[in-house]
Short mmCIF file of C-alpha atoms in Angstrom, two decimals:
data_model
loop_
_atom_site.label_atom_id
_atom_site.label_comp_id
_atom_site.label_asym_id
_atom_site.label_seq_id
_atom_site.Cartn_x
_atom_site.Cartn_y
_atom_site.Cartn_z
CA UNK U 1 -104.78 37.88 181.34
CA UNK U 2 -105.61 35.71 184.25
CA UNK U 3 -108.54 37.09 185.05
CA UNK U 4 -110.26 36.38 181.49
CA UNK U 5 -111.39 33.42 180.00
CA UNK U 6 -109.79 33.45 176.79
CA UNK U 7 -106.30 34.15 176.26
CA UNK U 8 -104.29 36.58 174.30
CA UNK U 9 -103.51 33.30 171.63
CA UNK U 10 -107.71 33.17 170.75
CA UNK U 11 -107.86 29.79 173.39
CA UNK U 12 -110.26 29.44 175.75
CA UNK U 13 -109.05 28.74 179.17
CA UNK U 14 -110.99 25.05 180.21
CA UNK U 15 -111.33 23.18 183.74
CA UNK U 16 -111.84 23.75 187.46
CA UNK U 17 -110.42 27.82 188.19
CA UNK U 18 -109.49 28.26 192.00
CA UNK U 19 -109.48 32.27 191.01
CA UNK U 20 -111.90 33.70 189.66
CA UNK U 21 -112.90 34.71 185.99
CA UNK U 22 -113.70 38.67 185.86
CA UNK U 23 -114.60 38.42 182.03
CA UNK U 24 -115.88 35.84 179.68
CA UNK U 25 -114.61 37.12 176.70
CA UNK U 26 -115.78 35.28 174.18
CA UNK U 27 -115.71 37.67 171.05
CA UNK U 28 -111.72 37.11 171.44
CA UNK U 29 -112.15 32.95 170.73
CA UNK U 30 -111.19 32.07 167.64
CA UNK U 31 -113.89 29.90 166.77
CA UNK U 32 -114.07 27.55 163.45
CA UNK U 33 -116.76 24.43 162.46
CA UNK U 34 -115.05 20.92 162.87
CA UNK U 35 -113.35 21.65 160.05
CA UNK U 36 -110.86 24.18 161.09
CA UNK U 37 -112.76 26.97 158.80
CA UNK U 38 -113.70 30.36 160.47
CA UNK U 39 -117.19 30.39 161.87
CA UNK U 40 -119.02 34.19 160.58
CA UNK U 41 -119.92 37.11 162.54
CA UNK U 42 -123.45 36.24 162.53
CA UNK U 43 -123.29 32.81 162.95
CA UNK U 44 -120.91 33.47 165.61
CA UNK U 45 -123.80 36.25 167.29
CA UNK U 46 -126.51 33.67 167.18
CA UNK U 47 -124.15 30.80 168.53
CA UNK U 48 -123.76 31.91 171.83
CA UNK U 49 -126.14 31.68 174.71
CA UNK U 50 -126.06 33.22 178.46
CA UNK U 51 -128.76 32.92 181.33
CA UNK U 52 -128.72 33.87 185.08
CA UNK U 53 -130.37 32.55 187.92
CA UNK U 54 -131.32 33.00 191.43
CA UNK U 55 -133.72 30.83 193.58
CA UNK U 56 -134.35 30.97 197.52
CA UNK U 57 -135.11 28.76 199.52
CA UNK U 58 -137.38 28.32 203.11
CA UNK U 59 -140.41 26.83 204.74
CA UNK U 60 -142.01 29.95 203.82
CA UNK U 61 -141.44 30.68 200.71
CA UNK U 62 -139.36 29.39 198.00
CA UNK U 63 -138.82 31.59 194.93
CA UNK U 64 -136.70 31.33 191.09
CA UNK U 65 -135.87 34.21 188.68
CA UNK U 66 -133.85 33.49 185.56
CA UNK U 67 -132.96 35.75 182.66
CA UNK U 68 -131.83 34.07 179.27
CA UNK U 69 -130.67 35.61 176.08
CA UNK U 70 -130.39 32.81 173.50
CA UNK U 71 -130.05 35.14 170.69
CA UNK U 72 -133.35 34.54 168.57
CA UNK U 73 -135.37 35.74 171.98
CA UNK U 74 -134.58 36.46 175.32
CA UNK U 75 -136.73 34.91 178.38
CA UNK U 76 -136.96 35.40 181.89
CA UNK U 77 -139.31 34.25 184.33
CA UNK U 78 -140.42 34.33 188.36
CA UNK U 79 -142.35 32.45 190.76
CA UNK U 80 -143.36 32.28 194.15
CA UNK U 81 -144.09 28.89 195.82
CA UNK U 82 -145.33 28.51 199.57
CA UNK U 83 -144.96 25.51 201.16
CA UNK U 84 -147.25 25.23 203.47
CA UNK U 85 -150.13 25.75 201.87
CA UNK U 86 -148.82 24.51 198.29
CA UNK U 87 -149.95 28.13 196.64
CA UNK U 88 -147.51 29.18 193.27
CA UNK U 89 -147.66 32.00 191.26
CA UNK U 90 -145.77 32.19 188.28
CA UNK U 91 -144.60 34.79 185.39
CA UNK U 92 -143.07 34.47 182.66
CA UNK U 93 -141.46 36.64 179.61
CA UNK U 94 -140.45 36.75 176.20
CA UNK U 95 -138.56 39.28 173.69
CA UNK U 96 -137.58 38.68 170.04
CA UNK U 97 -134.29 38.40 169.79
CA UNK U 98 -133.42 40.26 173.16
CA UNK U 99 -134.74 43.46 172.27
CA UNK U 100 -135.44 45.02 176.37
CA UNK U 101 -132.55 42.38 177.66
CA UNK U 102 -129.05 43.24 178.72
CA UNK U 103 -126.38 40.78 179.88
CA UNK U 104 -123.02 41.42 180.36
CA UNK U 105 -120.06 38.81 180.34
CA UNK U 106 -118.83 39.95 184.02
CA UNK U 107 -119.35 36.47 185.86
CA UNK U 108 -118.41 38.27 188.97
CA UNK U 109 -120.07 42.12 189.35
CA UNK U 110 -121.76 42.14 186.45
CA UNK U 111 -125.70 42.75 185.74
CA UNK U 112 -128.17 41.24 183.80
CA UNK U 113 -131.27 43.21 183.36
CA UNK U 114 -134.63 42.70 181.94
CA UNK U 115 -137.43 44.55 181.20
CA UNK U 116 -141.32 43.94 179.53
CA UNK U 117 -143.85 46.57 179.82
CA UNK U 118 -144.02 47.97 183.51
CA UNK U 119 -142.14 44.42 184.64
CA UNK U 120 -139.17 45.01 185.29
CA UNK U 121 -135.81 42.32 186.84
CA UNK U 122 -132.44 43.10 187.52
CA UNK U 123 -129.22 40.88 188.65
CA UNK U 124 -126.40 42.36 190.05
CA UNK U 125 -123.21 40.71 191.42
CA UNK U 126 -120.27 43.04 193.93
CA UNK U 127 -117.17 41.95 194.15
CA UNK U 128 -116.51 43.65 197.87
CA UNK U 129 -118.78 43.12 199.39
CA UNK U 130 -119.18 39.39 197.22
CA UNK U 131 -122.61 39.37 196.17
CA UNK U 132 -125.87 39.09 194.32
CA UNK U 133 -128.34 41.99 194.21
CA UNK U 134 -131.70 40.99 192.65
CA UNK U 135 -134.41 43.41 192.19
CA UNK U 136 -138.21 42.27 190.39
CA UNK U 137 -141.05 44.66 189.90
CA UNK U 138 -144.02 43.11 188.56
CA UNK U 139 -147.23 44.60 187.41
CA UNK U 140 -149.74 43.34 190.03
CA UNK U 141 -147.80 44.34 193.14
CA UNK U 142 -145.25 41.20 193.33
CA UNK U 143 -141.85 42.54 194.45
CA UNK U 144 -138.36 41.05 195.43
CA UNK U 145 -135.40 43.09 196.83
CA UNK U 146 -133.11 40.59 197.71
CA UNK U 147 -129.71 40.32 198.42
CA UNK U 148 -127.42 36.77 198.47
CA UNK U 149 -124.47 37.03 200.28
CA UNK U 150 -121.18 35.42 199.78
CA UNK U 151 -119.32 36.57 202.64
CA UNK U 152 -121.56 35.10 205.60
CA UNK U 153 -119.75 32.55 205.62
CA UNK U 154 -117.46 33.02 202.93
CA UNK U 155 -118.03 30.96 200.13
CA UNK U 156 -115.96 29.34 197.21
CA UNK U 157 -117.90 28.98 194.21
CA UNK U 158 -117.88 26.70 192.14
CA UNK U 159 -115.97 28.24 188.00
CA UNK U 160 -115.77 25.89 185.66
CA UNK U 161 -115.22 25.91 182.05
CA UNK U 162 -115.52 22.83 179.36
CA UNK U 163 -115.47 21.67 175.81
CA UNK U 164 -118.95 21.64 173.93
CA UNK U 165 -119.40 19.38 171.32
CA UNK U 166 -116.50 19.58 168.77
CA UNK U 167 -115.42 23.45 168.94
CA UNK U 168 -118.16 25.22 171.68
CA UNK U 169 -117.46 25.36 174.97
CA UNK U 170 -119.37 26.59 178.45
CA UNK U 171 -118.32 28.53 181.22
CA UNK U 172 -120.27 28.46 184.49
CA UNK U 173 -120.11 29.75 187.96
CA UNK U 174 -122.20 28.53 190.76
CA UNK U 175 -122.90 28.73 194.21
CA UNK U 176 -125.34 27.29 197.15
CA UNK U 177 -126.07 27.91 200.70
CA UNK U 178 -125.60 31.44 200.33
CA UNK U 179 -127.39 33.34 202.99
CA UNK U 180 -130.28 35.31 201.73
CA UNK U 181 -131.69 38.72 203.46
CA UNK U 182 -134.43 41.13 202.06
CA UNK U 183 -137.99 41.92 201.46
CA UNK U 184 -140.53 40.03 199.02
CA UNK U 185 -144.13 40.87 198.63
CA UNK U 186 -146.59 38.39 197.24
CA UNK U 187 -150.09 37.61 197.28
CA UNK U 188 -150.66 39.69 200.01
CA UNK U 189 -148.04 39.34 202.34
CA UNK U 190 -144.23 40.52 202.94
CA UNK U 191 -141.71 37.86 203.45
CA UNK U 192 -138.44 39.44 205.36
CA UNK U 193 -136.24 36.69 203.66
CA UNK U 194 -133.81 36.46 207.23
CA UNK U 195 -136.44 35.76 209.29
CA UNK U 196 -137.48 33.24 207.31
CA UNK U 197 -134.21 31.57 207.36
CA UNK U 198 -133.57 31.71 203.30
CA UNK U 199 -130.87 30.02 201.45
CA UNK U 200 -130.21 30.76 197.87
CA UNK U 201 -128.20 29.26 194.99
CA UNK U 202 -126.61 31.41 192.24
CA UNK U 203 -125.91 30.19 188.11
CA UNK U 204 -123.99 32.16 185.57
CA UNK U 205 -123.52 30.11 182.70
CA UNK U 206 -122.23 31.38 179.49
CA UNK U 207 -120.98 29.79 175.69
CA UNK U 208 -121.27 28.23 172.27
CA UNK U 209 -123.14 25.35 173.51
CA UNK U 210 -124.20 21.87 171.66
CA UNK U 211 -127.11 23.69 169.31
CA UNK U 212 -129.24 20.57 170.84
CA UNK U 213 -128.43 20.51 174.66
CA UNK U 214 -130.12 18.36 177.57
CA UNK U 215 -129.30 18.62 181.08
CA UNK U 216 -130.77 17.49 184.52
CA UNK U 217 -129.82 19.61 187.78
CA UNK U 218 -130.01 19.44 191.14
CA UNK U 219 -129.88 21.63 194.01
CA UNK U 220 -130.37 22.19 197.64
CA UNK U 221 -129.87 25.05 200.53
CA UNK U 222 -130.74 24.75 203.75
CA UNK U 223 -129.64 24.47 207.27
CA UNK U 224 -128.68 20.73 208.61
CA UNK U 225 -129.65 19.40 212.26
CA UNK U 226 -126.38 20.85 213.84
CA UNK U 227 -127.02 24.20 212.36
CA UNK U 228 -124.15 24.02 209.46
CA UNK U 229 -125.04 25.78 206.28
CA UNK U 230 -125.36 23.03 203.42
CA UNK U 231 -125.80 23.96 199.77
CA UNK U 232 -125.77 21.54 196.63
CA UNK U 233 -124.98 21.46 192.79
CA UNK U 234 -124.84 18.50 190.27
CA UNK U 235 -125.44 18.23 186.77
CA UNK U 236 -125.70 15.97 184.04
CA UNK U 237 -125.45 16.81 180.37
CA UNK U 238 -123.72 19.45 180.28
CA UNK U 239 -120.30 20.46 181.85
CA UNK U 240 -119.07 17.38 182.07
CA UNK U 241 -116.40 16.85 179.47
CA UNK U 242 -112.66 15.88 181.12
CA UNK U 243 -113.85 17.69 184.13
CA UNK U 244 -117.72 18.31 186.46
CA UNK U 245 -119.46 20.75 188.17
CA UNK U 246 -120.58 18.46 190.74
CA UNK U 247 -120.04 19.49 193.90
CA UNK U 248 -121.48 20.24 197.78
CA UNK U 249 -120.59 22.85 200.20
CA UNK U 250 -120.52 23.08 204.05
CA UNK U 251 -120.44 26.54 205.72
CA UNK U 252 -118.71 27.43 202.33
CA UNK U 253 -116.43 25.07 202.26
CA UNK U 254 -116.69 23.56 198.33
CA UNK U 255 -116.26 19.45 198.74
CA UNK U 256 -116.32 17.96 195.14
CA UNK U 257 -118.32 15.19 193.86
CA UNK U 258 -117.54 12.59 191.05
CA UNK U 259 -119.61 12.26 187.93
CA UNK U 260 -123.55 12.11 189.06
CA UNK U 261 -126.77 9.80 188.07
CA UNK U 262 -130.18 11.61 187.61
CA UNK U 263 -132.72 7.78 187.90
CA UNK U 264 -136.02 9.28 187.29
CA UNK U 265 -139.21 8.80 185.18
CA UNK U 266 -139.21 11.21 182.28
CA UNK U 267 -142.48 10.27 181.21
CA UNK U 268 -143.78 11.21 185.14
CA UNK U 269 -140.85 13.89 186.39
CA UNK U 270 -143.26 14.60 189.68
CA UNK U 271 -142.30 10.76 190.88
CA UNK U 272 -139.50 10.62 193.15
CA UNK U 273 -136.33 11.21 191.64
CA UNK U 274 -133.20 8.92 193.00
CA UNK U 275 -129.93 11.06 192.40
CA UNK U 276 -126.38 9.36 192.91
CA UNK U 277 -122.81 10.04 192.41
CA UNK U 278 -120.24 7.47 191.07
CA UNK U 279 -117.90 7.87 193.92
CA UNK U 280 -120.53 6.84 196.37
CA UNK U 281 -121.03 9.95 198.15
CA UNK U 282 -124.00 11.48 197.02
CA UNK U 283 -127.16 9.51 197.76
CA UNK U 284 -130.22 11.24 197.49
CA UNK U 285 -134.04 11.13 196.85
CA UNK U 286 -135.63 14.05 195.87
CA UNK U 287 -139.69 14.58 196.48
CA UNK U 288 -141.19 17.15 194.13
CA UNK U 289 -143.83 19.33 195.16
CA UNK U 290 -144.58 21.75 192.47
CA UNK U 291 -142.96 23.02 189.25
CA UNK U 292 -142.16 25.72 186.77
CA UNK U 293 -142.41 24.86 183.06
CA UNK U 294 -141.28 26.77 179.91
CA UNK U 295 -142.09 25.33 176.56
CA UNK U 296 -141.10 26.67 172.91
CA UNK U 297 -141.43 24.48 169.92
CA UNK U 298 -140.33 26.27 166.69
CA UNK U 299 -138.78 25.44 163.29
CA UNK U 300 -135.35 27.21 164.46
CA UNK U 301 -135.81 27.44 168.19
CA UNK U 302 -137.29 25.19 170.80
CA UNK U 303 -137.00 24.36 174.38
CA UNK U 304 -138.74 22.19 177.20
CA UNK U 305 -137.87 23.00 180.74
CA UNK U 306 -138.87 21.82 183.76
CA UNK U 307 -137.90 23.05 187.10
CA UNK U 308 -139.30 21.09 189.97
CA UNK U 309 -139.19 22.23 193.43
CA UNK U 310 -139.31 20.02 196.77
CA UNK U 311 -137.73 17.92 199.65
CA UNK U 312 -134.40 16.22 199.34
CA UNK U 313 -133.53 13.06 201.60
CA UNK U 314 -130.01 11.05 202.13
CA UNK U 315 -126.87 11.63 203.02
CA UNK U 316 -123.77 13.75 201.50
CA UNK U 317 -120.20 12.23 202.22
CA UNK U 318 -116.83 14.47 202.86
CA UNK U 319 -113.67 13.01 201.15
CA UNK U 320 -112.69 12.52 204.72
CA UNK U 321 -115.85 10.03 205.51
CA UNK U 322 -118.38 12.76 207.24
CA UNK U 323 -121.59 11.77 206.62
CA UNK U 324 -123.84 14.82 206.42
CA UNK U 325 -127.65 13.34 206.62
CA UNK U 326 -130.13 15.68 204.68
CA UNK U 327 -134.02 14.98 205.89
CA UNK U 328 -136.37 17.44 203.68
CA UNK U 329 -134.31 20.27 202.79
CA UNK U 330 -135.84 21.89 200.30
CA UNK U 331 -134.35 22.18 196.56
CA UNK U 332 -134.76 22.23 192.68
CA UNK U 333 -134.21 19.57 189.85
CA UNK U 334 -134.32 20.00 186.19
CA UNK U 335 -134.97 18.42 183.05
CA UNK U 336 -134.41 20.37 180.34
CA UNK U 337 -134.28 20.03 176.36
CA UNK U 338 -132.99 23.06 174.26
CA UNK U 339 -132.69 23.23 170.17
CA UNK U 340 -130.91 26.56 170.18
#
């Protein structure tokens, strides 16, 4: 049973797991309103919410894919952001109700697949090799075979699991600084993603979240001036309750962070962002260049998401006193409002 989220008593297993969770097996919860009384089958269906994501990150190019099935529709979009010249593409999808969308609750070789018309993205995740396999076909000739490794160096993600509001709960597993190797072909060119020194981040996030949820993120991946491997993740919001995702890794290694401050204009999110943890190790500014926006406003459904992409400048801390300085490595943030 140790390999599954919820146990063979209907609990669901909840803080910070040092081995991993094969299955999220949520159908075997038991799962009442704050009242003790059983939650229905279809309120139960439409309760719980799963996305995927997979970004990359260089001077070259910097590219996101998500897939989301929040029951009344599933979403997924991709972009494609170069630096240099400041050129983004973007696509985005819709299904009612997540008709042409499969995910699977398999945090660690799953897939999540996707498909509209001739467009086509799929997510895979290996357990040996560790892994992430994503494949996009797009109808206009953008393509992404990519693969994120979590062997080179070996990484410890990042699996986390806690309370919801009164009776949900959310599982996640991340990961940053993973190295990144492949092909991608965009407006007009092919990116081989190891030449172009890529470093990706990885989210699996799964639950019966709050039915209104906000969050900010943050994120970075990148090479540091002695030619460690540094990747970021911090939250606020969401998993947060008794125990945080927050967290850094170097070459792997996961160092983790207290609870974390997102000071930012939400009125302007393209100022500067200041981003701070409690225990004084995380001190951060974050630059946006460009970002990716999703907006639904219905009776019964509505979101308003913001991903931001840019340059990151400060310093990370170890709990041994290493000071790690970070001086434009590229990364995400998010603001994001969901009625779901």
């Amino acid at each position: 049973e140790s390999h599954r989220l919820v146990d063979g008593e209907g609990l669901v297993r909840l803080g910070i797991f040092a081995q991993p969770i094969h299955e999220v097996n949520h159908r075997d919860c038991t799962l009442t309103d704050p009242f003790g009384s059983p939650i229905g089958r279809i309120r139960r269906h439409f309760a719980f919410k799963q996305f995927q994501f997979l970004g990359a990150l260089s001077e070259h190019l910097v590219f996101g894919c998500a897939i989301a099935d929040v029951r009344y529709v599933a979403t997924a979009f991709v972009y494609f952001y170069e630096p240099e010249s400041r050129k983004l593409t973007e696509h985005s999808f819709k299904l009612p109700f997540g008709i042409g969308a499969r995910l699977d609750q398999r945090p660690e070789d799953g897939t999540a697949s996707f498909g509209s018309g001739r467009n086509r993205i799929v997510m895979t995740g290996g357990r040996n090799p560790r892994e992430r396999r994503l494949s996009v076909r797009l109808t206009g000739g953008a393509s992404v075979e990519a693969v994120f490794s979590e062997e080179d160096p070996p990484m410890h993600p990042m699996a986390i699991c806690t309370k919801a509001g009164a009776q949900g709960w959310v599982f996640a597993r991340k990961t940053a600084g993973l190295h990144v190797t492949g092909l991608v072909e965009w407006n007009g060119a092919k990116y081989d993603l190891e030449e172009i020194r890529s470093y990706g981040h990885h989210d699996w996030s799964a639950g019966y979240m709050r039915r209104r949820t906000f969050w900010n993120w943050g994120c970075l991946a990148g090479r540091v001036a002695d030619g460690r491997v540094v990747g970021l993740n911090v939250s606020c919001g969401v998993n947060e309750t008794s125990f945080t995702e927050n967290c850094f890794w170097v070459d792997g290694q996961l160092h983790k962070l207290d609870t974390v401050y997102f000071d930012h204009d939400p009125g302007n999110l393209e100022k500067p962002w200041r981003i701070t943890s409690f225990d004084g190790r995380l001190k951060l500014e974050f630059h946006p260049e460009g970002k990716h926006v999703e907006r639904i406003n219905t009776w019964i459904l509505a979101s308003n998401f913001n991903q931001l992409f840019g340059r990151y400048r400060g310093s990370l801390e170890t709990a041994k006193g290493e000071h790690i300085v970070v001086n434009g490595m590229l990364g995400y943030v998010e603001s994001h409002y969901a009625k779901w």
